[in-house]
Amino acid sequence: MGFRDRLINKMTPEGGISVDEALQLLAKGGVLCDVRTLGEYEAGHVPGARLVDVSELSKNVMDTVYEGDPFAETENPIVLICDTGLRSGHAVAAVRAQGFTCEFVHGGILAWRDSGQVIIPGPPRRR
């Protein structure tokens, strides 16, 4: 384990869910939100993940994730993902503070890839 990995492990919040647990939540209607930059997302993302600005997420989850959709099923959990779990792990508290159920994928997109799940390149889809 290199210095970068040790640093990320030390700075990533406790908790998080495994890729398998994330897949179970998504199968039950959870919403997967990618909190990385546009460039990172375009390089490779989980199919169906919504690209969201992490700074906007902390201001207003309803507008950022659901774009103000009054028919959004907001009782379903929000699952956050980034490269390693560092950014998404810190964003969980802001989402929960707004009354939403939220988890983050421990290990991020790297854990997703390492578990054999699909990652695709390309821009975000229009909603």
PDB file of C-alpha atoms in Angstrom:
ATOM      1  CA  MET A   1       0.000   0.000   0.000  1.00  0.00           C
ATOM      2  CA  GLY A   2       1.468   3.315  -1.088  1.00  0.00           C
ATOM      3  CA  PHE A   3       1.437   6.659   0.684  1.00  0.00           C
ATOM      4  CA  ARG A   4      -1.578   7.888  -1.321  1.00  0.00           C
ATOM      5  CA  ASP A   5      -3.607   4.812  -0.368  1.00  0.00           C
ATOM      6  CA  ARG A   6      -2.714   5.118   3.315  1.00  0.00           C
ATOM      7  CA  LEU A   7      -3.634   8.811   3.275  1.00  0.00           C
ATOM      8  CA  ILE A   8      -6.989   8.137   1.601  1.00  0.00           C
ATOM      9  CA  ASN A   9      -7.776   5.323   4.047  1.00  0.00           C
ATOM     10  CA  LYS A  10      -6.945   7.572   6.994  1.00  0.00           C
ATOM     11  CA  MET A  11      -9.046  10.491   5.710  1.00  0.00           C
ATOM     12  CA  THR A  12     -12.088   8.520   4.506  1.00  0.00           C
ATOM     13  CA  PRO A  13     -14.932   8.558   7.038  1.00  0.00           C
ATOM     14  CA  GLU A  14     -15.835   5.362   8.836  1.00  0.00           C
ATOM     15  CA  GLY A  15     -18.626   3.296   7.434  1.00  0.00           C
ATOM     16  CA  GLY A  16     -19.803   3.216   3.907  1.00  0.00           C
ATOM     17  CA  ILE A  17     -21.315   0.257   2.129  1.00  0.00           C
ATOM     18  CA  SER A  18     -19.847  -2.411  -0.078  1.00  0.00           C
ATOM     19  CA  VAL A  19     -20.482  -2.621  -3.806  1.00  0.00           C
ATOM     20  CA  ASP A  20     -22.841  -5.553  -3.189  1.00  0.00           C
ATOM     21  CA  GLU A  21     -24.803  -3.552  -0.621  1.00  0.00           C
ATOM     22  CA  ALA A  22     -24.970  -0.616  -3.040  1.00  0.00           C
ATOM     23  CA  LEU A  23     -26.312  -2.890  -5.775  1.00  0.00           C
ATOM     24  CA  GLN A  24     -29.002  -4.145  -3.399  1.00  0.00           C
ATOM     25  CA  LEU A  25     -30.086  -0.582  -2.554  1.00  0.00           C
ATOM     26  CA  LEU A  26     -30.129   0.374  -6.232  1.00  0.00           C
ATOM     27  CA  ALA A  27     -32.220  -2.703  -7.078  1.00  0.00           C
ATOM     28  CA  LYS A  28     -34.780  -1.489  -4.528  1.00  0.00           C
ATOM     29  CA  GLY A  29     -35.037   1.965  -6.142  1.00  0.00           C
ATOM     30  CA  GLY A  30     -32.043   3.789  -4.689  1.00  0.00           C
ATOM     31  CA  VAL A  31     -30.498   6.648  -6.649  1.00  0.00           C
ATOM     32  CA  LEU A  32     -26.773   6.504  -7.473  1.00  0.00           C
ATOM     33  CA  CYS A  33     -25.080   9.907  -7.528  1.00  0.00           C
ATOM     34  CA  ASP A  34     -21.513  10.421  -8.729  1.00  0.00           C
ATOM     35  CA  VAL A  35     -19.904  13.364  -6.904  1.00  0.00           C
ATOM     36  CA  ARG A  36     -16.745  13.540  -9.033  1.00  0.00           C
ATOM     37  CA  THR A  37     -15.871  16.184 -11.593  1.00  0.00           C
ATOM     38  CA  LEU A  38     -17.235  16.119 -15.128  1.00  0.00           C
ATOM     39  CA  GLY A  39     -13.850  14.994 -16.484  1.00  0.00           C
ATOM     40  CA  GLU A  40     -13.623  12.136 -13.998  1.00  0.00           C
ATOM     41  CA  TYR A  41     -17.179  11.090 -14.785  1.00  0.00           C
ATOM     42  CA  GLU A  42     -16.593  11.150 -18.538  1.00  0.00           C
ATOM     43  CA  ALA A  43     -13.453   9.007 -18.140  1.00  0.00           C
ATOM     44  CA  GLY A  44     -15.547   6.232 -16.619  1.00  0.00           C
ATOM     45  CA  HIS A  45     -18.691   5.991 -14.510  1.00  0.00           C
ATOM     46  CA  VAL A  46     -21.263   3.522 -13.285  1.00  0.00           C
ATOM     47  CA  PRO A  47     -24.090   3.143 -15.814  1.00  0.00           C
ATOM     48  CA  GLY A  48     -27.109   5.145 -14.655  1.00  0.00           C
ATOM     49  CA  ALA A  49     -25.184   7.234 -12.126  1.00  0.00           C
ATOM     50  CA  ARG A  50     -26.287  10.856 -11.927  1.00  0.00           C
ATOM     51  CA  LEU A  51     -23.468  13.380 -11.994  1.00  0.00           C
ATOM     52  CA  VAL A  52     -24.031  15.864  -9.176  1.00  0.00           C
ATOM     53  CA  ASP A  53     -22.004  18.805  -7.956  1.00  0.00           C
ATOM     54  CA  VAL A  54     -20.972  17.972  -4.409  1.00  0.00           C
ATOM     55  CA  SER A  55     -21.058  21.645  -3.332  1.00  0.00           C
ATOM     56  CA  GLU A  56     -24.630  21.996  -4.656  1.00  0.00           C
ATOM     57  CA  LEU A  57     -25.599  18.737  -2.975  1.00  0.00           C
ATOM     58  CA  SER A  58     -24.801  20.217   0.414  1.00  0.00           C
ATOM     59  CA  LYS A  59     -27.071  23.194  -0.315  1.00  0.00           C
ATOM     60  CA  ASN A  60     -30.187  21.503  -1.682  1.00  0.00           C
ATOM     61  CA  VAL A  61     -30.512  17.770  -2.285  1.00  0.00           C
ATOM     62  CA  MET A  62     -33.956  18.039  -3.817  1.00  0.00           C
ATOM     63  CA  ASP A  63     -32.802  20.407  -6.566  1.00  0.00           C
ATOM     64  CA  THR A  64     -29.423  18.755  -7.113  1.00  0.00           C
ATOM     65  CA  VAL A  65     -30.456  15.108  -7.237  1.00  0.00           C
ATOM     66  CA  TYR A  66     -34.090  15.297  -8.300  1.00  0.00           C
ATOM     67  CA  GLU A  67     -34.013  18.639 -10.160  1.00  0.00           C
ATOM     68  CA  GLY A  68     -37.039  19.749  -8.153  1.00  0.00           C
ATOM     69  CA  ASP A  69     -39.243  16.944  -9.516  1.00  0.00           C
ATOM     70  CA  PRO A  70     -42.368  16.981  -7.301  1.00  0.00           C
ATOM     71  CA  PHE A  71     -43.026  13.320  -8.177  1.00  0.00           C
ATOM     72  CA  ALA A  72     -39.550  12.068  -7.242  1.00  0.00           C
ATOM     73  CA  GLU A  73     -39.551   9.093  -4.906  1.00  0.00           C
ATOM     74  CA  THR A  74     -37.452  10.806  -2.256  1.00  0.00           C
ATOM     75  CA  GLU A  75     -37.955   8.051   0.322  1.00  0.00           C
ATOM     76  CA  ASN A  76     -35.555   5.837  -1.638  1.00  0.00           C
ATOM     77  CA  PRO A  77     -31.947   5.949  -0.452  1.00  0.00           C
ATOM     78  CA  ILE A  78     -29.317   8.035  -2.177  1.00  0.00           C
ATOM     79  CA  VAL A  79     -26.016   6.242  -2.773  1.00  0.00           C
ATOM     80  CA  LEU A  80     -22.982   8.459  -3.335  1.00  0.00           C
ATOM     81  CA  ILE A  81     -19.856   7.379  -5.188  1.00  0.00           C
ATOM     82  CA  CYS A  82     -16.536   9.017  -6.049  1.00  0.00           C
ATOM     83  CA  ASP A  83     -13.088   7.632  -6.887  1.00  0.00           C
ATOM     84  CA  THR A  84     -12.168   6.251  -3.472  1.00  0.00           C
ATOM     85  CA  GLY A  85     -14.961   7.052  -1.017  1.00  0.00           C
ATOM     86  CA  LEU A  86     -13.246  10.148   0.345  1.00  0.00           C
ATOM     87  CA  ARG A  87     -15.444  12.848  -1.231  1.00  0.00           C
ATOM     88  CA  SER A  88     -18.638  10.826  -1.127  1.00  0.00           C
ATOM     89  CA  GLY A  89     -17.982   9.798   2.473  1.00  0.00           C
ATOM     90  CA  HIS A  90     -17.757  13.416   3.563  1.00  0.00           C
ATOM     91  CA  ALA A  91     -20.856  14.416   1.557  1.00  0.00           C
ATOM     92  CA  VAL A  92     -23.121  11.877   3.291  1.00  0.00           C
ATOM     93  CA  ALA A  93     -23.601  14.023   6.396  1.00  0.00           C
ATOM     94  CA  ALA A  94     -24.853  17.011   4.376  1.00  0.00           C
ATOM     95  CA  VAL A  95     -27.428  14.843   2.606  1.00  0.00           C
ATOM     96  CA  ARG A  96     -28.586  13.198   5.819  1.00  0.00           C
ATOM     97  CA  ALA A  97     -28.864  16.612   7.500  1.00  0.00           C
ATOM     98  CA  GLN A  98     -31.517  17.485   4.918  1.00  0.00           C
ATOM     99  CA  GLY A  99     -33.602  14.466   5.928  1.00  0.00           C
ATOM    100  CA  PHE A 100     -32.612  11.987   3.228  1.00  0.00           C
ATOM    101  CA  THR A 101     -31.385   8.425   3.674  1.00  0.00           C
ATOM    102  CA  CYS A 102     -27.860   8.326   2.265  1.00  0.00           C
ATOM    103  CA  GLU A 103     -24.888   5.976   2.059  1.00  0.00           C
ATOM    104  CA  PHE A 104     -21.564   6.022   0.236  1.00  0.00           C
ATOM    105  CA  VAL A 105     -19.695   3.264  -1.554  1.00  0.00           C
ATOM    106  CA  HIS A 106     -16.596   2.465   0.485  1.00  0.00           C
ATOM    107  CA  GLY A 107     -13.678   2.361  -1.931  1.00  0.00           C
ATOM    108  CA  GLY A 108     -15.609   4.285  -4.578  1.00  0.00           C
ATOM    109  CA  ILE A 109     -15.442   3.614  -8.282  1.00  0.00           C
ATOM    110  CA  LEU A 110     -12.151   1.772  -7.763  1.00  0.00           C
ATOM    111  CA  ALA A 111     -13.933  -0.792  -5.569  1.00  0.00           C
ATOM    112  CA  TRP A 112     -16.750  -0.915  -8.120  1.00  0.00           C
ATOM    113  CA  ARG A 113     -14.300  -1.761 -10.905  1.00  0.00           C
ATOM    114  CA  ASP A 114     -12.322  -4.199  -8.764  1.00  0.00           C
ATOM    115  CA  SER A 115     -15.513  -6.116  -7.946  1.00  0.00           C
ATOM    116  CA  GLY A 116     -16.026  -6.762 -11.661  1.00  0.00           C
ATOM    117  CA  GLN A 117     -18.892  -4.316 -12.167  1.00  0.00           C
ATOM    118  CA  VAL A 118     -19.258  -2.338 -15.391  1.00  0.00           C
ATOM    119  CA  ILE A 119     -17.828   1.151 -15.838  1.00  0.00           C
ATOM    120  CA  ILE A 120     -18.523   3.081 -19.024  1.00  0.00           C
ATOM    121  CA  PRO A 121     -16.965   6.251 -20.475  1.00  0.00           C
ATOM    122  CA  GLY A 122     -18.957   9.174 -21.807  1.00  0.00           C
ATOM    123  CA  PRO A 123     -20.858  12.311 -20.892  1.00  0.00           C
ATOM    124  CA  PRO A 124     -23.818  12.435 -18.522  1.00  0.00           C
ATOM    125  CA  ARG A 125     -27.226  11.759 -20.017  1.00  0.00           C
ATOM    126  CA  ARG A 126     -29.780  14.518 -20.103  1.00  0.00           C
ATOM    127  CA  ARG A 127     -32.674  13.891 -17.741  1.00  0.00           C
TER     128      ARG A 127
END
